[in-house]
């Protein structure tokens, strides 16, 4: 038998080998497609944006067998707002001096969002090298992630784990994953926006309920500040209000709150001061670099910050401040919108609080006016009628003792009428607004009460006439000085056990009278203090007398005209 030819067998072996290679390629492609599908499903199976972003970069590194991967999120101004690395240990991450900001080769992908594949990253002219502590890398594959027409960020992949370079298939797989990632990111964003809206509606409802329930404005603002910090993921929140020529932090929460509360901010070189002046939201990526960073914040590492005015330009009531720790990502547009909405709500809270206070003041004034009219039209008239009746009976009573008692009753009624009239004047005087100077009646009462410690007893006090409505401030200041001097004289010289102060307005004249039951004014004694009181009265066109009182003690009487153009009623010299 002759030998069989070997060529057909060799040809068959080649065909079988080629078929096997193709089958292996098909199987590899199938496995890669399955891996890609699994990655797409994994990426789209969660709606939390942070989780989605990390799953995207982890899936990309697995699909192309990359040792290192990262996802850079593009922020305002074409810089990398966030940088999420994968494949590095905690020790390696800690050794890196700083993460990329979007310059060099990574910045090129931001400016020109298109796929970039290289065998050696150091060969590219835009390569700036690596920061200190960064592991060496050569092979590079960069793919942009688009959300609709917007470039959300870029996928960065380096170093094949088994060596070699990234090929066309690697690029195609990552481009396909980036497309699916764009859809997943958009869904996560929509979910995040929906969740934010729900949180905002809940907070808005809480604040509205507090406002309509009449809660204290400070409590409503504190709630607003706490919720703003939670919704924007800020580390520190403050609420500042105008104070004198500057601005003061009244409410603070979170990081550094104990250092911030009660501190004054620069009205010229701080986000809060700018927001107060312009009525527009202010932001800074690093609070320490762009403002006059106060000494009390040196131990508080605050970086990104925003300042939201409470109210519109020209009517800003305060400023809501939010800040994050240094190195944190800046506040995004959604954070700004949320903070501004809460700021508007807080401005409404302050307006409602003012309106409620005004309504309460109006109701108080109406009640006081009604009481004053009732006292004047009913009570005083009846007392006056009783006094007139008693006076007519005095002359008809023959018994001196009974007549004396009747006269005493008439005198008591007359004094009661005077006190009621003084009360009517006090009721008709408008109550001081919040933060305003106290009324003259209140100031006189305060001075008399303050003298208790010096005297050892509480002097009596009578206030007659419309003091708060008719005494000008210049004259009121003189009155307070004279009253202090008179009470001081009683405490130093009189050795009294009782004293009585009368301040009244009648027929265009202001009268101050101080009586005591002490040793009286000695003849030839020092009178420098009394001379000062007399000079004050003379300068105002008035009079001053100092004399012994009936029954012992002394009586000082200081009388000046309310209108300095008028002559005083009494011309007696001191």
C-alpha positions as semicolon CSV with decimal commas, in nm:
position;residue;x (nm);y (nm);z (nm)
1;X;0,000;0,000;0,000
2;X;0,129;0,341;-0,085
3;X;0,157;0,618;0,175
4;X;-0,132;0,865;0,206
5;X;-0,067;1,228;0,124
6;X;-0,004;1,451;0,433
7;X;-0,115;1,782;0,285
8;X;-0,492;1,731;0,336
9;X;-0,434;1,643;0,701
10;X;-0,220;1,952;0,757
11;X;-0,480;2,170;0,590
12;X;-0,752;2,025;0,810
13;X;-0,545;2,089;1,123
14;X;-0,500;2,450;1,021
15;X;-0,873;2,490;0,961
16;X;-0,956;2,331;1,295
17;X;-0,701;2,552;1,473
18;X;-0,841;2,862;1,304
19;X;-1,194;2,754;1,396
20;X;-1,086;2,704;1,757
21;X;-0,928;3,051;1,768
22;X;-1,243;3,205;1,631
23;X;-1,457;3,013;1,877
24;X;-1,234;3,136;2,159
25;X;-1,265;3,491;2,028
26;X;-1,641;3,452;2,006
27;X;-1,650;3,312;2,359
28;X;-1,429;3,597;2,482
29;X;-1,651;3,850;2,308
30;X;-1,957;3,683;2,456
31;X;-1,804;3,694;2,803
32;X;-1,710;4,057;2,756
33;X;-2,061;4,144;2,633
34;X;-2,206;3,962;2,930
35;X;-1,968;4,150;3,159
36;X;-2,067;4,477;2,994
37;X;-2,437;4,396;3,035
38;X;-2,381;4,306;3,398
39;X;-2,192;4,631;3,448
40;X;-2,472;4,832;3,285
41;X;-2,730;4,658;3,506
42;X;-2,516;4,714;3,815
43;X;-2,465;5,081;3,736
44;X;-2,836;5,141;3,675
45;X;-2,963;4,938;3,971
46;X;-2,916;5,215;4,228
47;X;-3,050;5,570;4,242
48;X;-2,807;5,718;4,492
49;X;-2,569;5,937;4,293
50;X;-2,264;5,865;4,508
51;X;-2,315;5,490;4,473
52;X;-2,375;5,519;4,098
53;X;-2,052;5,711;4,039
54;X;-1,839;5,460;4,229
55;X;-2,002;5,165;4,054
56;X;-1,930;5,322;3,714
57;X;-1,556;5,349;3,770
58;X;-1,533;5,006;3,937
59;X;-1,717;4,844;3,642
60;X;-1,491;5,021;3,389
61;X;-1,171;4,896;3,556
62;X;-1,304;4,538;3,559
63;X;-1,411;4,544;3,193
64;X;-1,073;4,651;3,055
65;X;-0,860;4,486;3,324
66;X;-0,719;4,825;3,439
67;X;-0,516;4,849;3,756
68;X;-0,618;5,207;3,833
69;X;-0,929;5,407;3,750
70;X;-1,088;5,737;3,841
71;X;-1,394;5,946;3,766
72;X;-1,358;6,323;3,750
73;X;-1,672;6,537;3,784
74;X;-1,652;6,863;3,588
75;X;-1,757;7,169;3,788
76;X;-1,796;7,539;3,716
77;X;-1,517;7,705;3,522
78;X;-1,406;7,381;3,356
79;X;-1,227;7,245;3,663
80;X;-1,261;6,906;3,827
81;X;-1,508;6,950;4,110
82;X;-1,461;6,596;4,239
83;X;-1,213;6,314;4,178
84;X;-1,306;5,956;4,274
85;X;-1,009;5,712;4,255
86;X;-1,027;5,330;4,240
87;X;-0,749;5,073;4,270
88;X;-0,535;5,253;4,526
89;X;-0,503;5,152;4,889
90;X;-0,580;5,390;5,174
91;X;-0,207;5,429;5,235
92;X;-0,143;5,518;4,870
93;X;-0,430;5,768;4,871
94;X;-0,295;5,929;5,190
95;X;0,050;5,972;5,030
96;X;-0,086;6,172;4,733
97;X;-0,012;6,541;4,785
98;X;-0,326;6,662;4,604
99;X;-0,576;6,536;4,350
100;X;-0,595;6,676;3,996
101;X;-0,782;7,006;3,948
102;X;-0,839;6,969;3,574
103;X;-0,508;7,084;3,430
104;X;-0,264;6,912;3,196
105;X;-0,382;6,601;3,016
106;X;-0,693;6,566;3,232
107;X;-0,776;6,929;3,160
108;X;-0,747;6,857;2,788
109;X;-1,029;6,604;2,820
110;X;-1,236;6,867;2,998
111;X;-1,174;7,128;2,728
112;X;-1,201;6,878;2,439
113;X;-1,441;6,603;2,554
114;X;-1,345;6,312;2,327
115;X;-1,194;5,967;2,373
116;X;-0,817;5,965;2,426
117;X;-0,606;5,645;2,425
118;X;-0,229;5,634;2,470
119;X;0,040;5,372;2,524
120;X;0,249;5,607;2,741
121;X;0,088;5,903;2,915
122;X;0,420;6,079;2,962
123;X;0,464;6,116;2,583
124;X;0,174;6,359;2,548
125;X;0,277;6,726;2,530
126;X;-0,005;6,825;2,771
127;X;0,118;6,586;3,039
128;X;0,220;6,769;3,359
129;X;0,339;6,459;3,538
130;X;0,201;6,326;3,866
131;X;0,169;6,492;4,207
132;X;0,404;6,388;4,482
133;X;0,316;6,047;4,625
134;X;0,122;5,937;4,315
135;X;0,206;5,585;4,182
136;X;0,367;5,571;3,834
137;X;0,132;5,512;3,537
138;X;0,187;5,469;3,162
139;X;-0,103;5,330;2,959
140;X;-0,403;5,564;2,951
141;X;-0,765;5,555;2,832
142;X;-0,993;5,854;2,884
143;X;-1,361;5,861;2,789
144;X;-1,609;6,149;2,851
145;X;-1,945;6,083;3,021
146;X;-2,230;6,285;2,875
147;X;-2,570;6,346;3,033
148;X;-2,782;6,457;2,739
149;X;-2,572;6,733;2,578
150;X;-2,381;6,813;2,897
151;X;-2,039;6,669;2,978
152;X;-2,080;6,544;3,333
153;X;-1,726;6,417;3,374
154;X;-1,460;6,178;3,245
155;X;-1,353;5,819;3,303
156;X;-0,977;5,779;3,345
157;X;-0,821;5,430;3,320
158;X;-0,451;5,345;3,345
159;X;-0,217;5,046;3,353
160;X;-0,336;4,709;3,221
161;X;-0,320;4,468;3,512
162;X;-0,160;4,192;3,295
163;X;0,054;4,427;3,094
164;X;0,006;4,552;2,743
165;X;-0,183;4,854;2,617
166;X;-0,549;4,945;2,582
167;X;-0,687;4,839;2,241
168;X;-0,986;4,921;2,022
169;X;-1,208;4,671;2,200
170;X;-1,124;4,825;2,536
171;X;-1,213;5,165;2,402
172;X;-1,542;5,041;2,252
173;X;-1,643;4,871;2,579
174;X;-1,568;5,182;2,791
175;X;-1,747;5,411;2,543
176;X;-2,054;5,182;2,565
177;X;-2,034;5,184;2,945
178;X;-2,001;5,565;2,948
179;X;-2,319;5,594;2,740
180;X;-2,511;5,374;2,986
181;X;-2,349;5,565;3,273
182;X;-2,489;5,893;3,140
183;X;-2,841;5,751;3,159
184;X;-2,780;5,616;3,509
185;X;-2,639;5,951;3,628
186;X;-2,937;6,138;3,484
187;X;-3,178;5,901;3,663
188;X;-2,984;5,942;3,987
189;X;-2,992;6,320;3,946
190;X;-3,367;6,318;3,887
191;X;-3,414;6,099;4,192
192;X;-3,189;6,326;4,398
193;X;-3,383;6,632;4,279
194;X;-3,715;6,464;4,366
195;X;-3,587;6,373;4,708
196;X;-3,465;6,729;4,763
197;X;-3,805;6,864;4,665
198;X;-3,973;6,630;4,911
199;X;-3,732;6,740;5,184
200;X;-3,796;7,103;5,096
201;X;-4,173;7,057;5,106
202;X;-4,144;6,890;5,445
203;X;-3,924;7,167;5,584
204;X;-4,145;7,435;5,428
205;X;-4,452;7,279;5,587
206;X;-4,273;7,266;5,923
207;X;-4,175;7,633;5,904
208;X;-4,517;7,745;5,782
209;X;-4,684;7,557;6,067
210;X;-4,452;7,726;6,315
211;X;-4,525;8,070;6,168
212;X;-4,901;8,026;6,169
213;X;-4,890;7,884;6,522
214;X;-4,726;8,203;6,648
215;X;-4,396;8,040;6,744
216;X;-4,111;8,263;6,852
217;X;-3,924;8,395;6,541
218;X;-3,591;8,295;6,694
219;X;-3,710;7,937;6,724
220;X;-3,836;7,938;6,364
221;X;-3,501;8,075;6,241
222;X;-3,308;7,817;6,443
223;X;-3,519;7,542;6,284
224;X;-3,459;7,692;5,939
225;X;-3,082;7,701;6,001
226;X;-3,070;7,340;6,118
227;X;-3,274;7,219;5,820
228;X;-3,062;7,421;5,575
229;X;-2,748;7,255;5,706
230;X;-2,905;6,910;5,671
231;X;-3,042;6,966;5,320
232;X;-2,722;7,112;5,174
233;X;-2,488;6,874;5,362
234;X;-2,307;7,172;5,511
235;X;-2,085;7,140;5,817
236;X;-2,162;7,482;5,964
237;X;-2,462;7,714;5,955
238;X;-2,501;8,069;6,085
239;X;-2,772;8,335;6,086
240;X;-2,640;8,692;6,114
241;X;-2,820;9,023;6,168
242;X;-2,715;9,388;6,135
243;X;-2,557;9,514;6,456
244;X;-2,447;9,876;6,478
245;X;-2,223;9,944;6,181
246;X;-2,146;9,574;6,124
247;X;-2,309;9,233;6,128
248;X;-2,327;8,985;6,419
249;X;-2,381;8,608;6,424
250;X;-2,683;8,538;6,645
251;X;-2,753;8,171;6,555
252;X;-2,486;7,908;6,485
253;X;-2,487;7,531;6,451
254;X;-2,250;7,251;6,351
255;X;-1,872;7,272;6,325
256;X;-1,729;7,564;6,523
257;X;-2,068;7,687;6,649
258;X;-1,929;7,767;6,994
259;X;-1,666;7,996;6,836
260;X;-1,906;8,166;6,596
261;X;-2,208;8,251;6,809
262;X;-2,205;8,618;6,914
263;X;-1,909;8,712;6,694
264;X;-1,898;9,014;6,461
265;X;-1,820;8,976;6,090
266;X;-1,649;9,226;5,864
267;X;-1,920;9,421;5,677
268;X;-1,675;9,498;5,395
269;X;-1,475;9,177;5,348
270;X;-1,702;8,883;5,418
271;X;-1,968;8,698;5,214
272;X;-2,228;8,785;5,479
273;X;-2,146;9,156;5,458
274;X;-2,166;9,152;5,078
275;X;-2,500;8,967;5,088
276;X;-2,636;9,223;5,335
277;X;-2,530;9,516;5,114
278;X;-2,632;9,379;4,774
279;X;-2,924;9,150;4,857
280;X;-2,767;8,879;4,639
281;X;-2,631;8,534;4,726
282;X;-2,253;8,526;4,769
283;X;-2,026;8,221;4,739
284;X;-1,657;8,144;4,779
285;X;-1,465;7,818;4,719
286;X;-1,243;7,880;5,024
287;X;-1,351;8,105;5,308
288;X;-0,995;8,140;5,434
289;X;-0,855;8,283;5,110
290;X;-1,128;8,519;4,993
291;X;-1,239;8,689;5,317
292;X;-1,091;8,850;5,625
293;X;-1,072;8,523;5,815
294;X;-1,122;8,620;6,182
295;X;-0,886;8,493;6,456
296;X;-1,159;8,298;6,634
297;X;-1,194;8,071;6,327
298;X;-0,830;7,966;6,304
299;X;-0,915;7,635;6,467
300;X;-1,222;7,584;6,244
301;X;-1,112;7,456;5,898
302;X;-1,392;7,604;5,686
303;X;-1,359;7,612;5,306
304;X;-1,650;7,643;5,058
305;X;-1,917;7,885;5,181
306;X;-2,230;8,066;5,067
307;X;-2,416;8,362;5,219
308;X;-2,788;8,397;5,141
309;X;-2,970;8,726;5,217
310;X;-3,294;8,703;5,413
311;X;-3,499;8,939;5,199
312;X;-3,453;9,136;4,880
313;X;-3,211;9,419;4,800
314;X;-3,283;9,725;5,010
315;X;-3,479;9,525;5,269
316;X;-3,238;9,252;5,382
317;X;-3,323;9,146;5,738
318;X;-3,029;8,910;5,794
319;X;-2,799;8,658;5,628
320;X;-2,801;8,278;5,623
321;X;-2,446;8,140;5,605
322;X;-2,350;7,783;5,511
323;X;-1,998;7,641;5,501
324;X;-1,821;7,309;5,452
325;X;-1,488;7,187;5,580
326;X;-1,183;7,287;5,382
327;X;-1,120;7,046;5,095
328;X;-1,489;6,961;5,049
329;X;-1,662;7,014;4,712
330;X;-1,829;7,350;4,664
331;X;-2,204;7,397;4,695
332;X;-2,380;7,310;4,369
333;X;-2,666;7,488;4,198
334;X;-2,927;7,275;4,372
335;X;-2,777;7,368;4,711
336;X;-2,794;7,737;4,622
337;X;-3,159;7,712;4,513
338;X;-3,248;7,525;4,831
339;X;-3,071;7,777;5,055
340;X;-3,230;8,072;4,874
341;X;-3,576;7,918;4,911
342;X;-3,518;7,875;5,285
343;X;-3,385;8,232;5,303
344;X;-3,702;8,364;5,142
345;X;-3,908;8,161;5,389
346;X;-3,707;8,304;5,679
347;X;-3,760;8,658;5,549
348;X;-4,135;8,590;5,549
349;X;-4,102;8,465;5,907
350;X;-3,939;8,791;6,014
351;X;-4,201;9,000;5,833
352;X;-4,483;8,804;5,995
353;X;-4,319;8,842;6,335
354;X;-4,300;9,220;6,287
355;X;-4,661;9,230;6,170
356;X;-4,768;9,024;6,471
357;X;-4,581;9,256;6,709
358;X;-4,739;9,560;6,543
359;X;-5,084;9,403;6,575
360;X;-5,019;9,326;6,943
361;X;-4,899;9,683;7,003
362;X;-5,207;9,820;6,827
363;X;-5,434;9,599;7,036
364;X;-5,252;9,710;7,351
365;X;-5,288;10,075;7,256
366;X;-5,659;10,030;7,187
367;X;-5,710;9,861;7,524
368;X;-5,514;10,131;7,705
369;X;-5,707;10,405;7,526
370;X;-6,038;10,241;7,617
371;X;-5,933;10,205;7,982
372;X;-5,814;10,568;7,991
373;X;-6,147;10,689;7,851
374;X;-6,342;10,482;8,102
375;X;-6,134;10,620;8,388
376;X;-6,176;10,976;8,265
377;X;-6,542;10,966;8,165
378;X;-6,677;10,743;8,442
379;X;-6,450;10,696;8,743
380;X;-6,311;11,049;8,775
381;X;-6,651;11,208;8,718
382;X;-6,808;10,998;8,992
383;X;-6,525;11,068;9,234
384;X;-6,546;11,438;9,154
385;X;-6,921;11,435;9,218
386;X;-6,868;11,260;9,552
387;X;-6,598;11,514;9,647
388;X;-6,828;11,807;9,560
389;X;-7,106;11,656;9,766
390;X;-6,879;11,613;10,065
391;X;-6,743;11,967;10,032
392;X;-7,096;12,106;10,039
393;X;-7,160;11,908;10,358
394;X;-6,850;12,038;10,541
395;X;-7,005;12,382;10,602
396;X;-7,327;12,230;10,737
397;X;-7,158;12,012;10,997
398;X;-7,128;12,183;11,335
399;X;-6,914;11,919;11,502
400;X;-6,548;12,017;11,435
401;X;-6,433;11,655;11,452
402;X;-6,686;11,538;11,193
403;X;-6,611;11,840;10,973
404;X;-6,240;11,758;10,990
405;X;-6,305;11,402;10,887
406;X;-6,516;11,515;10,595
407;X;-6,245;11,757;10,483
408;X;-5,988;11,478;10,510
409;X;-6,208;11,256;10,292
410;X;-6,235;11,538;10,035
411;X;-5,855;11,575;10,033
412;X;-5,811;11,200;9,985
413;X;-6,057;11,202;9,695
414;X;-5,873;11,494;9,540
415;X;-5,545;11,306;9,568
416;X;-5,705;10,993;9,423
417;X;-5,833;11,194;9,127
418;X;-5,480;11,325;9,066
419;X;-5,336;10,974;9,074
420;X;-5,602;10,845;8,837
421;X;-5,526;11,131;8,600
422;X;-5,159;11,041;8,617
423;X;-5,251;10,684;8,530
424;X;-5,459;10,807;8,237
425;X;-5,161;11,003;8,103
426;X;-4,944;10,692;8,141
427;X;-5,198;10,481;7,954
428;X;-5,222;10,734;7,672
429;X;-4,843;10,738;7,622
430;X;-4,740;10,492;7,347
431;X;-4,539;10,193;7,473
432;X;-4,175;10,198;7,357
433;X;-4,093;9,988;7,054
434;X;-3,856;9,695;7,087
435;X;-3,506;9,830;7,150
436;X;-3,629;10,191;7,196
437;X;-3,537;10,417;7,489
438;X;-3,764;10,383;7,793
439;X;-4,031;10,647;7,860
440;X;-3,961;10,935;8,096
441;X;-4,192;10,782;8,354
442;X;-3,996;10,458;8,334
443;X;-3,663;10,640;8,360
444;X;-3,775;10,839;8,664
445;X;-3,905;10,525;8,833
446;X;-3,579;10,347;8,756
447;X;-3,374;10,630;8,911
448;X;-3,584;10,630;9,228
449;X;-3,558;10,252;9,260
450;X;-3,182;10,269;9,205
451;X;-3,152;10,509;9,503
452;X;-3,293;10,247;9,741
453;X;-2,949;10,098;9,812
454;X;-2,797;10,439;9,894
455;X;-3,089;10,552;10,111
456;X;-3,157;10,224;10,287
457;X;-3,528;10,248;10,206
458;X;-3,755;10,282;9,903
459;X;-3,869;10,642;9,842
460;X;-4,229;10,710;9,755
461;X;-4,301;10,837;9,405
462;X;-4,583;11,030;9,241
463;X;-4,598;11,102;8,868
464;X;-4,858;11,354;8,753
465;X;-4,954;11,488;8,414
466;X;-4,855;11,395;8,056
467;X;-4,482;11,353;8,121
468;X;-4,410;11,128;7,824
469;X;-4,596;11,341;7,572
470;X;-4,494;11,696;7,667
471;X;-4,142;11,694;7,816
472;X;-3,873;11,732;7,544
473;X;-3,565;11,510;7,565
474;X;-3,330;11,800;7,646
475;X;-3,543;11,893;7,945
476;X;-3,588;11,529;8,045
477;X;-3,209;11,491;8,059
478;X;-3,186;11,790;8,295
479;X;-3,465;11,647;8,508
480;X;-3,285;11,315;8,548
481;X;-2,962;11,491;8,649
482;X;-3,143;11,705;8,910
483;X;-3,327;11,402;9,051
484;X;-3,001;11,207;9,089
485;X;-2,838;11,500;9,268
486;X;-3,139;11,554;9,500
487;X;-3,157;11,188;9,602
488;X;-2,781;11,181;9,651
489;X;-2,809;11,484;9,889
490;X;-3,079;11,303;10,091
491;X;-2,858;10,994;10,118
492;X;-2,544;11,188;10,220
493;X;-2,681;11,458;10,453
494;X;-3,044;11,411;10,556
495;X;-3,024;11,099;10,778
496;X;-3,387;11,044;10,675
497;X;-3,612;10,741;10,724
498;X;-3,862;10,839;10,453
499;X;-3,858;11,040;10,131
500;X;-4,117;11,133;9,874
501;X;-4,054;11,223;9,505
502;X;-4,308;11,416;9,298
503;X;-4,263;11,472;8,922
504;X;-4,548;11,645;8,745
505;X;-4,651;11,855;8,448
506;X;-4,913;12,126;8,490
507;X;-4,996;12,447;8,302
508;X;-4,682;12,436;8,088
509;X;-4,448;12,377;8,380
510;X;-4,235;12,078;8,484
511;X;-4,208;12,033;8,860
512;X;-3,972;11,812;9,061
513;X;-4,020;11,800;9,438
514;X;-3,819;11,586;9,681
515;X;-3,922;11,579;10,051
516;X;-3,764;11,389;10,339
517;X;-3,811;11,358;10,717
518;X;-3,445;11,404;10,802
519;X;-3,251;11,667;10,995
520;X;-3,334;11,945;10,753
521;X;-3,105;12,197;10,586
522;X;-2,859;12,344;10,841
523;X;-2,810;12,716;10,855
524;X;-2,481;12,823;10,696
525;X;-2,403;12,472;10,571
526;X;-2,231;12,390;10,242
527;X;-2,468;12,451;9,952
528;X;-2,255;12,372;9,648
529;X;-2,483;12,086;9,542
530;X;-2,793;12,301;9,586
531;X;-2,623;12,583;9,394
532;X;-2,580;12,345;9,096
533;X;-2,951;12,266;9,101
534;X;-3,036;12,637;9,113
535;X;-2,805;12,712;8,821
536;X;-2,965;12,441;8,612
537;X;-3,309;12,587;8,680
538;X;-3,192;12,941;8,600
539;X;-3,041;12,833;8,266
540;X;-3,379;12,687;8,172
541;X;-3,573;12,996;8,285
542;X;-3,703;12,826;8,598
543;X;-3,668;12,842;8,976
544;X;-3,532;12,632;9,260
545;X;-3,610;12,644;9,631
546;X;-3,468;12,447;9,923
547;X;-3,640;12,487;10,261
548;X;-3,734;12,315;10,581
549;X;-4,052;12,115;10,554
550;X;-4,342;12,131;10,795
551;X;-4,299;11,871;11,067
552;X;-3,923;11,839;11,008
553;X;-3,697;11,743;10,724
554;X;-3,643;11,935;10,401
555;X;-3,816;12,001;10,074
556;X;-3,646;12,073;9,740
557;X;-3,860;12,216;9,463
558;X;-3,722;12,252;9,106
559;X;-3,960;12,411;8,856
560;X;-3,891;12,497;8,489
561;X;-4,115;12,590;8,193
562;X;-4,172;12,331;7,923
563;X;-4,142;12,605;7,663
564;X;-3,831;12,815;7,736
565;X;-3,988;13,116;7,567
566;X;-4,247;13,130;7,845
567;X;-4,176;13,289;8,183
568;X;-4,192;13,063;8,488
569;X;-4,500;13,087;8,708
570;X;-4,293;13,128;9,023
571;X;-4,025;13,389;9,062
572;X;-3,895;13,301;9,409
573;X;-3,518;13,276;9,433
574;X;-3,339;12,976;9,568
